[in-house]
Amino acid sequence: MSVWSTLNRTVFKRTSTFALAVAGGTFFFERTFELVSQSIFENLNKGKLWKDIKHKYEN
Amino acid sequence: MNSVVRAGHLAPYFKSSTQVVANSLKPLVVVPTPSEKTVVLPLPKTSTVEILHGSLPIQGLKVKAGTRVPAQVRFAHTDISYPDFSAYRRKETQDPTSKANETIDERQSFTYLIAGAGSVAGAYAAKSVVTHFVSSMSAAADVLALAKIEIKLAEIPEGKSVTFKWRGKPLFIRHRTADEISTEKAVPVDTLRDPQHDDQRTQNPKWLVVIGVCTHLGCVPVANAGEFGGYYCPCHGSHYDASGRIRKGPAPLNLEVPPHTFMDEGLLVVG
C-alpha cells in the first residue's frame, strides 16, 4: 500500500507528470478498449459478418 | 469587581502583570493589575468561528503569567460540542486523534487515481469526437471507389494497347510482346531525354501501364504509331516508345506511370 502511494506521489504531485501519465494512459486505453469492444461486437454477431460468409461467394 | 483588560492598539507596548518584579529590562508602561477572581464569560450558544471570535477578548491581548501567581486567560474550548463526522471520514481517519500526515499519501493518491482515470476517459471521448468530425471532411466512399480501377488482364491480347478512362484521364494498358520488351530493355539510358530504365517503369515487363497524356501540352497520344513502336502524339509530333518514354519531339518527360498492383487472379488494380 505504501509502495503505490509513494510511487504515485511522484506522478500525481506535479501537473506536468500527471498530464503525461493521462496522455500515455489514454493511448493504451484506446487501443485496448477498441480491441475489446471489437471482439465483443464480432462475438455477438457471429455468422452475420462478411468474413463469415465470404467463403460462399468466392468465385 | 470584574475586569477584563483589553489592550487594543497599544497591546505591544503594555506589560500587564500581577506583580512587578524589577529586572534589567525596562518596560515602557507598567500597569499593575490586582489579582482578582478569574472571570469566565459564558460563550454564546452558537459555535461558529465568527461569533466566537467576536465574543472573546482576544484582539491584541497579551497576557503573561506573573512569577508567583499564575494568571491565565482560558478560552473554554474544551466543552464545545461538535458533531460526529465519522459517517464522512475515510477508514484511515475514523479515529479523530489519528495523524493526518501518516495516511495523507494513501488518501491523496486514491483520489488522484480516480481523477486520473476520469481524465483518461475524458481524453478518449474528446479524441473520438474530434476525429469523428474531422474525418467527416475527408473523401467520401463513392469518390474513393472511383479512384481505383480494376482491369481483367486476360481480355487484352498481346501487342494491343487498351485505353480506359480513369480519374478523368485516359489510361493505356499495353500487353507487350517479347520483342518489344527486349528492345526496350536494351535501350541505353544515357541517350534518353528523361533517363529511366524500363525496369523502373514496369513491375511486370509484359504489361505497360501509363497515363495517356502527352507531357508536352496534354494531348492524347495514338497507340501503335510513331517511329519507336510505341505512341505518337499528333499535336506536336512527340514520339514515345513501347515503354512510354519520350524519344523524339517536344515533350520533356516520359509518360506518367501511375501506382498499380497486380492481383493474384489476373487483375490489375490501378490507383
Short mmCIF file of C-alpha atoms in Angstrom, two decimals:
data_model
loop_
_atom_site.label_atom_id
_atom_site.label_comp_id
_atom_site.label_asym_id
_atom_site.label_seq_id
_atom_site.Cartn_x
_atom_site.Cartn_y
_atom_site.Cartn_z
CA MET A 1 0.00 0.00 0.00
CA SER A 2 2.72 2.46 0.91
CA VAL A 3 4.59 1.45 -2.23
CA TRP A 4 2.00 2.68 -4.61
CA SER A 5 1.17 5.68 -2.52
CA THR A 6 4.75 6.92 -2.52
CA LEU A 7 5.14 5.97 -6.18
CA ASN A 8 2.02 7.86 -7.12
CA ARG A 9 3.24 10.85 -5.20
CA THR A 10 5.99 11.21 -7.83
CA VAL A 11 3.39 11.15 -10.60
CA PHE A 12 0.43 12.93 -9.13
CA LYS A 13 2.21 15.78 -7.34
CA ARG A 14 3.14 17.79 -10.46
CA THR A 15 0.52 18.66 -13.03
CA SER A 16 3.00 18.05 -15.86
CA THR A 17 3.73 14.48 -14.83
CA PHE A 18 0.04 13.90 -14.17
CA ALA A 19 -0.87 15.12 -17.65
CA LEU A 20 1.87 12.96 -19.17
CA ALA A 21 0.51 9.93 -17.32
CA VAL A 22 -3.02 10.73 -18.53
CA ALA A 23 -1.81 11.04 -22.15
CA GLY A 24 0.11 7.77 -22.01
CA GLY A 25 -2.79 6.06 -20.27
CA THR A 26 -5.21 7.26 -22.95
CA PHE A 27 -3.04 5.77 -25.68
CA PHE A 28 -3.05 2.31 -24.15
CA PHE A 29 -6.66 2.60 -23.02
CA GLU A 30 -7.80 3.49 -26.55
CA ARG A 31 -6.04 0.53 -28.13
CA THR A 32 -7.24 -1.94 -25.51
CA PHE A 33 -10.76 -0.57 -25.44
CA GLU A 34 -11.16 -0.73 -29.23
CA LEU A 35 -9.74 -4.25 -29.35
CA VAL A 36 -12.05 -5.45 -26.60
CA SER A 37 -15.17 -3.76 -27.93
CA GLN A 38 -14.47 -5.02 -31.48
CA SER A 39 -14.07 -8.59 -30.27
CA ILE A 40 -17.27 -8.33 -28.25
CA PHE A 41 -19.15 -7.00 -31.29
CA GLU A 42 -17.86 -9.73 -33.55
CA ASN A 43 -18.68 -12.33 -30.96
CA LEU A 44 -22.24 -11.14 -30.57
CA ASN A 45 -22.72 -11.04 -34.35
CA LYS A 46 -21.12 -14.35 -35.26
CA GLY A 47 -22.31 -15.74 -38.56
CA LYS A 48 -23.61 -12.45 -39.83
CA LEU A 49 -20.37 -10.66 -40.68
CA TRP A 50 -18.91 -10.64 -44.20
CA LYS A 51 -15.83 -12.55 -43.17
CA ASP A 52 -18.00 -15.42 -42.02
CA ILE A 53 -19.96 -15.74 -45.28
CA LYS A 54 -17.17 -14.71 -47.64
CA HIS A 55 -16.35 -18.32 -48.43
CA LYS A 56 -19.73 -18.82 -50.07
CA TYR A 57 -19.10 -16.11 -52.67
CA GLU A 58 -15.56 -16.71 -53.71
CA ASN A 59 -15.54 -17.34 -57.45
CA MET B 1 -15.23 43.86 40.72
CA ASN B 2 -14.60 42.07 37.45
CA SER B 3 -12.43 43.47 34.81
CA VAL B 4 -11.13 42.28 31.57
CA VAL B 5 -8.21 44.09 30.16
CA ARG B 6 -8.41 44.87 26.50
CA ALA B 7 -5.21 46.38 25.23
CA GLY B 8 -6.26 47.16 21.67
CA HIS B 9 -3.74 49.06 19.60
CA LEU B 10 -1.35 49.68 22.43
CA ALA B 11 -1.01 46.00 23.19
CA PRO B 12 2.63 45.72 22.03
CA TYR B 13 3.60 48.38 24.49
CA PHE B 14 1.79 47.15 27.55
CA LYS B 15 3.06 44.70 30.01
CA SER B 16 0.48 43.51 32.41
CA SER B 17 1.38 41.62 35.49
CA THR B 18 0.01 40.99 38.96
CA GLN B 19 3.37 41.74 40.49
CA VAL B 20 6.06 43.98 39.31
CA VAL B 21 9.43 42.37 39.56
CA ALA B 22 12.39 44.53 38.95
CA ASN B 23 14.74 43.27 36.30
CA SER B 24 17.14 44.78 33.86
CA LEU B 25 14.51 45.10 31.14
CA LYS B 26 12.73 48.41 31.29
CA PRO B 27 9.16 48.25 30.08
CA LEU B 28 7.62 51.37 28.65
CA VAL B 29 4.49 51.16 30.68
CA VAL B 30 3.81 49.01 33.63
CA VAL B 31 0.23 48.54 34.54
CA PRO B 32 -0.11 46.62 37.73
CA THR B 33 -3.36 44.71 37.86
CA PRO B 34 -4.61 43.37 41.13
CA SER B 35 -5.09 39.66 41.21
CA GLU B 36 -8.75 39.00 41.25
CA LYS B 37 -11.09 36.21 40.75
CA THR B 38 -10.86 34.85 37.30
CA VAL B 39 -13.77 35.60 35.10
CA VAL B 40 -15.19 33.15 32.66
CA LEU B 41 -17.60 34.77 30.31
CA PRO B 42 -20.33 32.39 29.15
CA LEU B 43 -19.93 31.56 25.48
CA PRO B 44 -22.76 32.20 23.03
CA LYS B 45 -25.00 29.30 22.17
CA THR B 46 -23.92 29.03 18.50
CA SER B 47 -20.38 27.92 17.99
CA THR B 48 -19.37 29.25 14.60
CA VAL B 49 -15.91 30.66 14.34
CA GLU B 50 -17.04 34.20 13.61
CA ILE B 51 -19.34 34.55 16.64
CA LEU B 52 -16.77 33.03 18.95
CA HIS B 53 -14.14 35.32 17.61
CA GLY B 54 -16.33 38.33 18.26
CA SER B 55 -17.28 37.36 21.79
CA LEU B 56 -13.82 36.67 23.08
CA PRO B 57 -11.46 39.42 24.16
CA ILE B 58 -8.59 38.16 22.09
CA GLN B 59 -7.83 41.12 19.87
CA GLY B 60 -4.30 42.16 20.65
CA LEU B 61 -4.43 40.95 24.19
CA LYS B 62 -1.20 39.65 25.52
CA VAL B 63 -1.26 38.08 28.89
CA LYS B 64 1.83 36.94 30.62
CA ALA B 65 1.77 34.94 33.77
CA GLY B 66 3.32 36.56 36.78
CA THR B 67 6.25 34.94 38.64
CA ARG B 68 4.43 33.62 41.63
CA VAL B 69 0.74 33.89 40.89
CA PRO B 70 -0.49 32.22 37.77
CA ALA B 71 -2.67 34.47 35.68
CA GLN B 72 -4.28 32.95 32.67
CA VAL B 73 -6.98 33.73 30.21
CA ARG B 74 -8.58 30.46 29.37
CA PHE B 75 -10.79 30.01 26.39
CA ALA B 76 -13.34 27.39 27.24
CA HIS B 77 -12.91 25.33 24.08
CA THR B 78 -12.89 22.01 25.82
CA ASP B 79 -16.61 21.98 26.43
CA ILE B 80 -17.68 22.98 22.95
CA SER B 81 -19.63 20.18 21.38
CA TYR B 82 -19.04 19.29 17.79
CA PRO B 83 -20.92 16.84 15.60
CA ASP B 84 -19.69 13.34 14.94
CA PHE B 85 -18.21 13.22 11.45
CA SER B 86 -17.48 9.52 11.39
CA ALA B 87 -20.02 8.96 8.61
CA TYR B 88 -17.89 11.15 6.34
CA ARG B 89 -14.48 10.01 7.38
CA ARG B 90 -12.39 7.51 5.46
CA LYS B 91 -11.38 4.30 7.11
CA GLU B 92 -7.89 5.54 7.87
CA THR B 93 -9.10 8.62 9.68
CA GLN B 94 -12.03 7.16 11.64
CA ASP B 95 -10.16 7.84 14.82
CA PRO B 96 -10.27 11.62 15.23
CA THR B 97 -6.96 11.62 17.03
CA SER B 98 -5.12 9.86 14.17
CA LYS B 99 -2.41 11.86 12.49
CA ALA B 100 -3.37 13.10 9.06
CA ASN B 101 0.22 13.09 7.75
CA GLU B 102 0.59 9.37 8.10
CA THR B 103 -2.28 8.49 5.82
CA ILE B 104 -2.18 11.53 3.55
CA ASP B 105 -0.33 9.70 0.74
CA GLU B 106 -2.80 6.86 0.51
CA ARG B 107 -5.84 9.05 0.63
CA GLN B 108 -4.49 11.59 -1.82
CA SER B 109 -3.25 9.07 -4.34
CA PHE B 110 -6.57 7.23 -4.24
CA THR B 111 -8.41 10.45 -5.05
CA TYR B 112 -5.92 11.39 -7.74
CA LEU B 113 -6.15 7.93 -9.27
CA ILE B 114 -9.90 8.34 -9.64
CA ALA B 115 -9.35 11.79 -11.14
CA GLY B 116 -6.69 10.39 -13.49
CA ALA B 117 -8.96 7.57 -14.67
CA GLY B 118 -11.69 10.10 -15.32
CA SER B 119 -9.25 12.25 -17.29
CA VAL B 120 -8.23 9.25 -19.39
CA ALA B 121 -11.87 8.51 -20.19
CA GLY B 122 -12.48 12.18 -20.95
CA ALA B 123 -9.44 12.41 -23.20
CA TYR B 124 -10.53 9.30 -25.09
CA ALA B 125 -14.01 10.73 -25.55
CA ALA B 126 -12.66 14.08 -26.71
CA LYS B 127 -10.32 12.42 -29.19
CA SER B 128 -13.14 10.27 -30.58
CA VAL B 129 -15.43 13.24 -31.05
CA VAL B 130 -12.76 15.36 -32.72
CA THR B 131 -11.58 12.61 -35.07
CA HIS B 132 -15.17 11.75 -35.95
CA PHE B 133 -15.95 15.28 -37.05
CA VAL B 134 -12.62 15.98 -38.74
CA SER B 135 -12.68 12.73 -40.67
CA SER B 136 -16.18 13.55 -41.90
CA MET B 137 -14.45 16.15 -44.07
CA SER B 138 -12.27 13.57 -45.79
CA ALA B 139 -13.14 11.96 -49.12
CA ALA B 140 -16.48 10.16 -49.34
CA ALA B 141 -16.69 6.46 -50.09
CA ASP B 142 -18.01 6.87 -53.62
CA VAL B 143 -15.15 9.17 -54.53
CA LEU B 144 -12.68 6.68 -53.17
CA ALA B 145 -14.38 3.87 -55.08
CA LEU B 146 -13.99 5.71 -58.35
CA ALA B 147 -10.38 6.43 -57.57
CA LYS B 148 -9.34 2.85 -58.31
CA ILE B 149 -9.89 0.81 -61.41
CA GLU B 150 -9.77 -2.95 -61.80
CA ILE B 151 -8.81 -4.41 -65.15
CA LYS B 152 -9.03 -8.04 -66.20
CA LEU B 153 -5.75 -8.64 -67.97
CA ALA B 154 -6.92 -11.76 -69.80
CA GLU B 155 -9.07 -9.67 -72.09
CA ILE B 156 -6.16 -7.73 -73.55
CA PRO B 157 -4.46 -9.51 -76.44
CA GLU B 158 -0.75 -9.33 -76.98
CA GLY B 159 0.61 -6.34 -78.80
CA LYS B 160 -2.51 -4.31 -78.18
CA SER B 161 -2.85 -1.15 -76.14
CA VAL B 162 -6.23 -0.66 -74.48
CA THR B 163 -7.48 2.68 -73.23
CA PHE B 164 -9.57 3.11 -70.08
CA LYS B 165 -10.99 6.22 -68.53
CA TRP B 166 -9.57 6.65 -65.07
CA ARG B 167 -9.89 9.73 -62.86
CA GLY B 168 -10.88 11.69 -65.92
CA LYS B 169 -7.77 10.78 -67.90
CA PRO B 170 -7.02 8.09 -70.47
CA LEU B 171 -5.13 5.08 -69.09
CA PHE B 172 -3.10 2.97 -71.52
CA ILE B 173 -2.61 -0.71 -70.75
CA ARG B 174 -0.30 -2.32 -73.22
CA HIS B 175 0.26 -6.06 -73.42
CA ARG B 176 3.83 -6.08 -74.74
CA THR B 177 5.33 -8.71 -76.97
CA ALA B 178 8.67 -10.31 -76.20
CA ASP B 179 10.36 -8.31 -78.95
CA GLU B 180 9.14 -5.06 -77.54
CA ILE B 181 10.30 -6.00 -74.07
CA SER B 182 13.80 -6.90 -75.16
CA THR B 183 14.06 -3.81 -77.35
CA GLU B 184 13.05 -1.52 -74.55
CA LYS B 185 15.35 -3.12 -72.05
CA ALA B 186 18.29 -2.77 -74.41
CA VAL B 187 17.95 0.97 -74.87
CA PRO B 188 20.87 2.79 -73.24
CA VAL B 189 19.53 5.09 -70.57
CA ASP B 190 22.01 7.90 -71.30
CA THR B 191 20.53 8.60 -74.71
CA LEU B 192 17.13 9.37 -73.29
CA ARG B 193 15.84 12.84 -72.60
CA ASP B 194 14.23 11.63 -69.41
CA PRO B 195 16.54 8.79 -68.42
CA GLN B 196 14.60 5.91 -66.95
CA HIS B 197 15.25 2.24 -67.44
CA ASP B 198 12.37 0.01 -68.42
CA ASP B 199 12.58 -1.80 -65.09
CA GLN B 200 11.87 1.43 -63.27
CA ARG B 201 8.67 1.89 -65.20
CA THR B 202 7.16 -1.58 -65.11
CA GLN B 203 6.58 -4.11 -62.36
CA ASN B 204 5.74 -6.89 -64.79
CA PRO B 205 7.57 -6.34 -68.11
CA LYS B 206 4.69 -7.87 -70.09
CA TRP B 207 2.37 -5.05 -69.06
CA LEU B 208 2.94 -1.34 -69.55
CA VAL B 209 0.63 0.88 -67.52
CA VAL B 210 0.87 4.59 -68.35
CA ILE B 211 -1.39 7.60 -68.36
CA GLY B 212 -2.12 8.68 -71.90
CA VAL B 213 -1.46 12.38 -71.52
CA CYS B 214 1.39 13.85 -73.53
CA THR B 215 3.84 15.59 -71.25
CA HIS B 216 4.25 18.42 -73.72
CA LEU B 217 0.87 20.11 -73.78
CA GLY B 218 -1.56 17.36 -72.78
CA CYS B 219 -2.89 15.78 -75.93
CA VAL B 220 -3.69 12.06 -76.04
CA PRO B 221 -1.06 10.09 -77.95
CA VAL B 222 -2.09 7.50 -80.51
CA ALA B 223 -1.17 3.90 -79.82
CA ASN B 224 0.98 1.79 -82.09
CA ALA B 225 2.15 4.80 -84.03
CA GLY B 226 5.37 6.70 -84.35
CA GLU B 227 8.90 5.66 -85.22
CA PHE B 228 9.69 3.82 -81.99
CA GLY B 229 6.90 1.23 -81.91
CA GLY B 230 5.04 2.93 -79.09
CA TYR B 231 2.88 6.03 -79.11
CA TYR B 232 2.77 9.14 -81.22
CA CYS B 233 1.26 12.45 -80.21
CA PRO B 234 -0.33 14.08 -83.26
CA CYS B 235 -0.49 17.60 -81.79
CA HIS B 236 3.19 18.46 -81.94
CA GLY B 237 4.85 15.24 -83.03
CA SER B 238 6.18 13.62 -79.87
CA HIS B 239 7.29 10.04 -80.31
CA TYR B 240 7.11 7.64 -77.35
CA ASP B 241 8.49 4.12 -77.32
CA ALA B 242 6.90 0.90 -76.09
CA SER B 243 7.90 1.85 -72.56
CA GLY B 244 6.20 5.23 -72.77
CA ARG B 245 9.49 7.12 -72.82
CA ILE B 246 9.95 10.23 -74.93
CA ARG B 247 12.33 9.72 -77.84
CA LYS B 248 11.70 12.44 -80.30
CA GLY B 249 9.65 15.58 -80.28
CA PRO B 250 8.97 18.47 -77.97
CA ALA B 251 7.76 16.59 -74.89
CA PRO B 252 10.15 16.88 -71.93
CA LEU B 253 9.21 13.86 -69.79
CA ASN B 254 8.17 10.24 -70.17
CA LEU B 255 4.54 9.23 -69.89
CA GLU B 256 3.46 9.06 -66.28
CA VAL B 257 3.29 5.63 -64.66
CA PRO B 258 0.51 5.55 -62.05
CA PRO B 259 0.81 3.38 -58.94
CA HIS B 260 -0.60 -0.03 -59.76
CA THR B 261 -0.61 -3.54 -58.35
CA PHE B 262 -1.07 -6.90 -59.97
CA MET B 263 -3.51 -9.01 -58.02
CA ASP B 264 -3.46 -12.81 -58.00
CA GLU B 265 -6.41 -13.62 -60.25
CA GLY B 266 -5.13 -11.77 -63.34
CA LEU B 267 -6.45 -8.46 -62.10
CA LEU B 268 -4.66 -5.16 -62.34
CA VAL B 269 -5.63 -2.52 -59.82
CA VAL B 270 -4.53 0.99 -60.70
CA GLY B 271 -4.58 3.75 -58.13
#
